[in-house]
Tab-separated table of C-alpha atoms in Angstrom:
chain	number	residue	atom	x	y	z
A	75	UNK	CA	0.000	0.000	0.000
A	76	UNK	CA	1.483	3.088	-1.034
A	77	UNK	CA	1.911	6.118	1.381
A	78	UNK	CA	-0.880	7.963	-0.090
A	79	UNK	CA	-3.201	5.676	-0.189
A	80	UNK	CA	-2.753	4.746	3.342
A	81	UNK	CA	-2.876	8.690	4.183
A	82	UNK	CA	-6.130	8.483	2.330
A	83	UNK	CA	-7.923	5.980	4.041
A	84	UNK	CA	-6.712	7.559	8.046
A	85	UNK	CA	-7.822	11.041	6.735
A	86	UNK	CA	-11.274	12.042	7.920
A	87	UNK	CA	-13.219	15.581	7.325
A	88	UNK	CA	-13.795	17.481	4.241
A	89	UNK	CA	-11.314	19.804	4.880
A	90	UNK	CA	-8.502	17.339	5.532
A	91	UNK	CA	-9.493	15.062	2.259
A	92	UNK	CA	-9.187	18.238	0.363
A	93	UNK	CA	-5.351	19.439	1.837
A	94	UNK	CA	-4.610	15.840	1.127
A	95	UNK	CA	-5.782	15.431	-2.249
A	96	UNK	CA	-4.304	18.859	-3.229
A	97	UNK	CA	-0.560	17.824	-1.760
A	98	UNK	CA	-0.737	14.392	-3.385
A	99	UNK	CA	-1.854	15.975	-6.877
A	100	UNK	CA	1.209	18.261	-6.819
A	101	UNK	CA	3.516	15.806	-5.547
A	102	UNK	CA	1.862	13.617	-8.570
A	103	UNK	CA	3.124	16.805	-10.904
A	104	UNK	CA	7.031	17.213	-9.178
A	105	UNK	CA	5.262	20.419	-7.822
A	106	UNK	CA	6.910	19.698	-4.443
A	107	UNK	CA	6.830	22.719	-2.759
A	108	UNK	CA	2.923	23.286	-3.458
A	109	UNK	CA	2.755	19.632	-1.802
A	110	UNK	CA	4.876	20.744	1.342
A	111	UNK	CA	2.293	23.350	2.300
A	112	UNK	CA	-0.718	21.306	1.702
A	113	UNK	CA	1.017	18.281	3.954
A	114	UNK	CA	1.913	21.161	6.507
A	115	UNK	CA	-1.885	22.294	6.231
A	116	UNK	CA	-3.050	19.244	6.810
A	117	UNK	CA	-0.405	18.051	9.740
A	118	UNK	CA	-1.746	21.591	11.394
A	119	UNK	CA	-5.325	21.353	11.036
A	120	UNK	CA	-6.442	17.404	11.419
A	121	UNK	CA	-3.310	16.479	13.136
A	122	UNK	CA	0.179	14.895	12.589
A	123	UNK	CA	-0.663	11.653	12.075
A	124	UNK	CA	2.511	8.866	10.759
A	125	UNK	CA	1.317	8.411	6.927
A	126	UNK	CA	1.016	12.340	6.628
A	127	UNK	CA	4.331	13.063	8.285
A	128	UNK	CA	5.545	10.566	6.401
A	129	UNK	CA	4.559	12.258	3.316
A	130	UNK	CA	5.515	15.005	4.441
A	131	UNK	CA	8.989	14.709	4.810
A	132	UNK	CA	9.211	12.995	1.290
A	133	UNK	CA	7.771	16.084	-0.168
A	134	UNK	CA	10.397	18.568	2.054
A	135	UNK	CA	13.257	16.358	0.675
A	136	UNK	CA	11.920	16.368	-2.795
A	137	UNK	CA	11.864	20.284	-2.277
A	138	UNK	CA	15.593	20.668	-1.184
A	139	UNK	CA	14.236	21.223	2.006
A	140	UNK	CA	16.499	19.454	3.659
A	141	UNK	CA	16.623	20.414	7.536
A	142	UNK	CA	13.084	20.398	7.575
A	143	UNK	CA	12.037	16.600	6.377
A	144	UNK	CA	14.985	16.029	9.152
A	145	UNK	CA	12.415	17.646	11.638
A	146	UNK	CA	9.708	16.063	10.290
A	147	UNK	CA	11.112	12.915	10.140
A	148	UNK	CA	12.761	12.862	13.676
A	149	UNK	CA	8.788	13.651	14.958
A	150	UNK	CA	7.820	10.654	13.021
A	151	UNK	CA	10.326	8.172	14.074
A	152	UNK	CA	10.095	9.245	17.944
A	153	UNK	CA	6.471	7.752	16.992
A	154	UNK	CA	7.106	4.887	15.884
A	155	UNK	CA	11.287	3.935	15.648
A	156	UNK	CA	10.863	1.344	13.537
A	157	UNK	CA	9.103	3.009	10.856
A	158	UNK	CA	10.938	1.485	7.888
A	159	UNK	CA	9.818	3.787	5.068
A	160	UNK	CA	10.850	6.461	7.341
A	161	UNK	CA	13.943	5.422	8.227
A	162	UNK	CA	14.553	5.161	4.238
A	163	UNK	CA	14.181	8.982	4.035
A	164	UNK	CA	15.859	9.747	7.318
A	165	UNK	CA	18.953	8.095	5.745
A	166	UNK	CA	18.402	10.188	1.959
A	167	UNK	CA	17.829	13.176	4.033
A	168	UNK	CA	20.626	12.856	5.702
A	169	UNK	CA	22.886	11.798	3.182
A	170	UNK	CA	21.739	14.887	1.269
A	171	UNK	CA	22.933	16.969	4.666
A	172	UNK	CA	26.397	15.475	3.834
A	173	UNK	CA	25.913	13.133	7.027
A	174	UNK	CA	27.101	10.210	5.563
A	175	UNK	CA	27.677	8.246	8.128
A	176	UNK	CA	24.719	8.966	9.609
A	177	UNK	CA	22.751	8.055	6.670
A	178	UNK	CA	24.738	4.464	6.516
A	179	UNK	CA	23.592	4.026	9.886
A	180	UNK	CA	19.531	4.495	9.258
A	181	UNK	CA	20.184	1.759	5.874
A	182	UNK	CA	21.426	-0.374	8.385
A	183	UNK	CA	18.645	-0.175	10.619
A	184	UNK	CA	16.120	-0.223	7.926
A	185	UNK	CA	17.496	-3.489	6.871
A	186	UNK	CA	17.583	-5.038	9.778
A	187	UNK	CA	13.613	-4.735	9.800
A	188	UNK	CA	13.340	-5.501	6.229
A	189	UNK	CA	16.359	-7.650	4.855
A	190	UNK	CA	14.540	-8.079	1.235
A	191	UNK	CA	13.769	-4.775	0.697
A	192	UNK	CA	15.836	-3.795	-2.492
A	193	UNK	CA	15.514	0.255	-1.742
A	194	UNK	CA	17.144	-0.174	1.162
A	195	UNK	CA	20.237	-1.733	-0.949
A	196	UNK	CA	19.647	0.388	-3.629
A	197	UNK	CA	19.886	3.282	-1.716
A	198	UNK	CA	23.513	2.213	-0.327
A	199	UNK	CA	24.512	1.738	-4.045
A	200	UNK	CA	24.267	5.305	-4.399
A	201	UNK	CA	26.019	6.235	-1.447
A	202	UNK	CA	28.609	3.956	-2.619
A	203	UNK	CA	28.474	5.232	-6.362
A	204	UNK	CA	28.658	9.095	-4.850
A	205	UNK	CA	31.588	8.507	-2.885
A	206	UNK	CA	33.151	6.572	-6.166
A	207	UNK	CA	33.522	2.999	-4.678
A	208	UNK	CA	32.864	2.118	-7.993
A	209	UNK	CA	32.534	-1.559	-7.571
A	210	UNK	CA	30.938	-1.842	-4.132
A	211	UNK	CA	28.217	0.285	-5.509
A	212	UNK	CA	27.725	-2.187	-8.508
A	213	UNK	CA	28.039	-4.978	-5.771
A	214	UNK	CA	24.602	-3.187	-4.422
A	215	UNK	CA	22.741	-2.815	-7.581
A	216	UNK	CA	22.977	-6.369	-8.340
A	217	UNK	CA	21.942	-7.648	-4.858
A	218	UNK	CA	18.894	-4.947	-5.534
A	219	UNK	CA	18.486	-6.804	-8.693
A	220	UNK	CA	18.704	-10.103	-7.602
A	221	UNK	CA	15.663	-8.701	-5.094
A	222	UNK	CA	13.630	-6.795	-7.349
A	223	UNK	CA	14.489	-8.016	-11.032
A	224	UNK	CA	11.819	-5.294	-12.412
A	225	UNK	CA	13.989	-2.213	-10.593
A	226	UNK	CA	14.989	0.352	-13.394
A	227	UNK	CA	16.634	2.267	-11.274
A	228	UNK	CA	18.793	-0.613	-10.131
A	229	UNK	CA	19.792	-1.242	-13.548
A	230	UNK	CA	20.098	2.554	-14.507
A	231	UNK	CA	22.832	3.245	-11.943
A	232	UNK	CA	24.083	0.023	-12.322
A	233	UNK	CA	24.844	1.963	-16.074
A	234	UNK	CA	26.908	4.503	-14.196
A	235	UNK	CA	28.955	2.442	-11.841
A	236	UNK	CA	29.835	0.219	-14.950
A	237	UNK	CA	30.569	2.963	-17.083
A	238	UNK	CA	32.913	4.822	-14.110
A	239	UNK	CA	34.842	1.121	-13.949
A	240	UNK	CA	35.507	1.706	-17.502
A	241	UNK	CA	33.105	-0.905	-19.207
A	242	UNK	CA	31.379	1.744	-21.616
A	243	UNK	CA	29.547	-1.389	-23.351
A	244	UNK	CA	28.026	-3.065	-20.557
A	245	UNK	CA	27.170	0.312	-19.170
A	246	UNK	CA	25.039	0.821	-22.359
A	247	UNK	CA	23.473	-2.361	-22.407
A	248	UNK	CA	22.483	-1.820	-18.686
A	249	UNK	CA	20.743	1.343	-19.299
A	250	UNK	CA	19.051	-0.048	-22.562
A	251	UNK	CA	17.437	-2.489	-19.806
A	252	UNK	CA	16.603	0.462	-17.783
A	253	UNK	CA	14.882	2.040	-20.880
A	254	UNK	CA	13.036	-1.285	-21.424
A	255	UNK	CA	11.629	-0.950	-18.180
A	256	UNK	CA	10.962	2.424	-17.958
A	257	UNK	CA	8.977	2.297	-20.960
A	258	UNK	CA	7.139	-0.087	-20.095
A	259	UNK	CA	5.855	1.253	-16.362
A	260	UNK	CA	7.105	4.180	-14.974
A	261	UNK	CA	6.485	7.227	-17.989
A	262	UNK	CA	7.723	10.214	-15.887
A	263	UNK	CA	11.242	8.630	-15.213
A	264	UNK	CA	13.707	10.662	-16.781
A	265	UNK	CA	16.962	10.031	-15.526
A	266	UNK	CA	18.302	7.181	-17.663
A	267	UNK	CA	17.726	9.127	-20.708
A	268	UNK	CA	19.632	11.755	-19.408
A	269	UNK	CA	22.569	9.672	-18.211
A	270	UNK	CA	22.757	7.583	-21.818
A	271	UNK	CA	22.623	10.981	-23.404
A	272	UNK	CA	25.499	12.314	-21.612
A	273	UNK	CA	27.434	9.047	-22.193
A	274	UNK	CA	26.742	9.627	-26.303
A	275	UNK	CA	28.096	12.933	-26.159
A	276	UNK	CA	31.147	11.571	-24.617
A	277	UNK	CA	31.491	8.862	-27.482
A	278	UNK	CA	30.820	11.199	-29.826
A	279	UNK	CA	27.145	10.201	-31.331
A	280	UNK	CA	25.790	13.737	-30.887
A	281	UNK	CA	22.688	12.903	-32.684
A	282	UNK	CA	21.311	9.913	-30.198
A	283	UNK	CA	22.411	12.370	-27.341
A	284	UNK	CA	20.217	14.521	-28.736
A	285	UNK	CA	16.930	12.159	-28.926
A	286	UNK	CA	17.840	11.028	-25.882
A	287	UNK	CA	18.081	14.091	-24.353
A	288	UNK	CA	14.865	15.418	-25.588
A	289	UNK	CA	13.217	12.559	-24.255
A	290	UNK	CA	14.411	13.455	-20.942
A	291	UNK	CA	13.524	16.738	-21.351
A	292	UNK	CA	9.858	16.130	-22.444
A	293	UNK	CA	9.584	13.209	-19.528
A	294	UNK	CA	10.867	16.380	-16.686
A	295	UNK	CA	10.909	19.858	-18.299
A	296	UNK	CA	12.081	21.249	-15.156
A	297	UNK	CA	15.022	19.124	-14.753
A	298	UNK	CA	18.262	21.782	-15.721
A	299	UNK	CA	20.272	18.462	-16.387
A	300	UNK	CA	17.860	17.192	-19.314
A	301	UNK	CA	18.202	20.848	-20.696
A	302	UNK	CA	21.416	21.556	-20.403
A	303	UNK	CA	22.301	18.171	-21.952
A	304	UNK	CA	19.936	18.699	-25.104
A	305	UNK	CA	21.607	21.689	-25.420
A	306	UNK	CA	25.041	20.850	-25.072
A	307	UNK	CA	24.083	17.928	-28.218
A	308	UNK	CA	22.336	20.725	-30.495
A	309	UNK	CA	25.902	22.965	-29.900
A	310	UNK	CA	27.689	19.510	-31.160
A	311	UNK	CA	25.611	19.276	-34.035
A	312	UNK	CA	26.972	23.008	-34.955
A	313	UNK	CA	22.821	23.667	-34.200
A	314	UNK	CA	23.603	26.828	-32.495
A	315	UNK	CA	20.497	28.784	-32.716
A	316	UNK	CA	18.349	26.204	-31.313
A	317	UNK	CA	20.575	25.641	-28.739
A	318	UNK	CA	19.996	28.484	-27.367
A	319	UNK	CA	16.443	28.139	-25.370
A	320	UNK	CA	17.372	24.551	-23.853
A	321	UNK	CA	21.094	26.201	-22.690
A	322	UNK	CA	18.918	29.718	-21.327
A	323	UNK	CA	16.256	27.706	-19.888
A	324	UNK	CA	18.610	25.320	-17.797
A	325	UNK	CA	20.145	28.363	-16.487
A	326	UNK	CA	16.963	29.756	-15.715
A	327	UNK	CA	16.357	26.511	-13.589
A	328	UNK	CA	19.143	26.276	-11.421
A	329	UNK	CA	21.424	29.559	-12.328
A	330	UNK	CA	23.865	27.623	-9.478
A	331	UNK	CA	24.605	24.809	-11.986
A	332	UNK	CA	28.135	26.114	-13.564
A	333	UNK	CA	28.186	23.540	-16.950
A	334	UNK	CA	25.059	24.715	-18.976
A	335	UNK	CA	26.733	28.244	-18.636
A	336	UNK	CA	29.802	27.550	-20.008
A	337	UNK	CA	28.574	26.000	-23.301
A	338	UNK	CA	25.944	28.727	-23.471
A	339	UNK	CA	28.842	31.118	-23.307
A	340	UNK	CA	30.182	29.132	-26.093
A	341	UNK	CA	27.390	29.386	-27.933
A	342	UNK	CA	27.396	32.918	-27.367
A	343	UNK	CA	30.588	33.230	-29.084
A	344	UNK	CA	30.080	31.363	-32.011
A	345	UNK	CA	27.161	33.473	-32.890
A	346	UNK	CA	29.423	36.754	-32.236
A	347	UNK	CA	27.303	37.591	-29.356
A	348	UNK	CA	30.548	38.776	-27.586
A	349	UNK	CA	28.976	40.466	-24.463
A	350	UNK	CA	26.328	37.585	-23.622
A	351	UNK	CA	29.374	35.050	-23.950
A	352	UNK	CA	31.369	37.027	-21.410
A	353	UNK	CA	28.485	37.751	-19.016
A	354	UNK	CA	27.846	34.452	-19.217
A	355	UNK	CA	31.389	33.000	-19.044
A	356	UNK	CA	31.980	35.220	-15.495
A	357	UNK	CA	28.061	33.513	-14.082
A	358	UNK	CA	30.039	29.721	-15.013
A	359	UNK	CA	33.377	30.635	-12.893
A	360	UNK	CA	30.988	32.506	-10.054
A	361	UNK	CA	29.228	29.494	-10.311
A	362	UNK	CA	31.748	26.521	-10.077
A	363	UNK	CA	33.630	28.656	-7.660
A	364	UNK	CA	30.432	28.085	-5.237
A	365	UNK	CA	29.722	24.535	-6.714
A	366	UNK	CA	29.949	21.911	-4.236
A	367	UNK	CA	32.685	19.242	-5.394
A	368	UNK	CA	29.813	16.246	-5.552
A	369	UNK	CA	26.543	17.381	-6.593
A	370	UNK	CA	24.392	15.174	-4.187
């Protein structure tokens, strides 16, 4: 039973139905800071009740709100400590806050309540991935595999962590799986597209970046990523004109996020737009002088 529908059912009144229905819709749409103040609404008016904190704090994460699904989720667990879908976004949370350790320890404790849950491995193959132990972080994607044969997202990042150990062709076949999947049952993911995309502009095939790029894009419009990378393929293709609105809009997205303003400069200058390339070449170093040096 899903979160929401469980936060259905235990939600009595009118009022109440309505926060909920309104949070869940724009979580439903990625509109996750609508969905925070509906959940807050709710928690306020008909009481904080485990399903709605719980859905709660995914929404704050979702939002880069990162301190408060902490909160949130440190009411919930003094609840009920053994809450494992809470403790599974305690430990993203905190990972997130850089707490690393921290974050190991909640997967641990998840598991130990729920040994054949493949999220909970999953989610220490990223950890893994992000701190580039390469091959312990495949290590985790197969034993989330071996639990969940159907997870896309298993076999996605099990893409990157092949690709980082230097085998570019499994890595492709892996996210080709991922693809199959995605296709099949879960429209709005985006991600593998994205990270097959960037892997064809590394090898060169600037045109498949591009379509799969654009499927990213159309899949999450709001992601800067799937932008920037469409982009970045339509500059390779010498398409400079056109690259222009994906490159401006990523920017517009998440000005913080230093590559789509370099190539936009670039583009800039190829188009003799001399000033735009230099205001934005000066936003990319501001930028990537701020940067963090893993983008979690």
């Amino acid at each position: 039973m899903t979160v929401f529908l469980l936060l259905a059912l235990l939600t009595s009144g009118q009022e109440c139905q309505d926060l909920v229905k309104h949070g869940r819709d724009a979580y439903d749409r990625r509109g996750y800071a609508d969905a925070t103040s509906a959940f807050e609404a709710a928690a306020a008016r008909c009481g904080a009740t485990g399903p709605l904190l719980l859905a709660l704090a995914q929404a704050q994460l979702l939002a880069q709100q990162v301190p408060a699904a902490l909160d949130t989720l440190d009411r919930l667990l003094a609840l009920n400590g053994h809450n494992v879908d809470a403790l599974k976004v305690q430990a993203r949370a905190l990972y997130l806050a850089g707490r690393d350790a921290d974050a190991e320890r909640a997967l641990a404790a998840a598991a130990a309540l729920a040994p054949t849950d493949d999220e909970i491995v999953y989610d220490r193959g990223r950890m893994y991935y992000q701190q580039r132990r390469y091959g312990d972080a495949a290590a985790q994607f197969q034993r989330a595999l071996a639990l969940n044969p159907r997870s896309h997202k298993a076999y996605d990042n099990l893409g990157l962590a092949s690709e980082a150990l230097g085998d570019v062709p499994q890595a492709v076949r892996y996210y080709l799986k991922a693809i199959e999947l995605a296709q099949r049952s879960h429209s709005q993911y985006d991600v593998v597209y994205a990270n097959l995309a960037d892997l064809m502009l590394k090898l060169g095939e600037y045109q498949k970046a591009f379509d799969l790029a654009a499927e990213a894009a159309e899949r999450n419009p709001d992601d800067a990523r799937n932008l920037f990378l469409t982009g970045k393929a339509l500059v390779k293709m010498e398409r400079l004109d056109i690259s222009l609105k994906w490159l401006e809009r990523a920017v517009a997205l998440d000005p913080s996020y230093p590559e789509p303003r370099y190539v936009l400069a670039q583009a800039y200058r190829r188009l003799g737009r001399a000033a735009d390339a230099e205001r934005e070449l000066k936003a990319f170093q501001e930028a990537r002088a701020r940067a963090p040096a893993v983008r979690r």
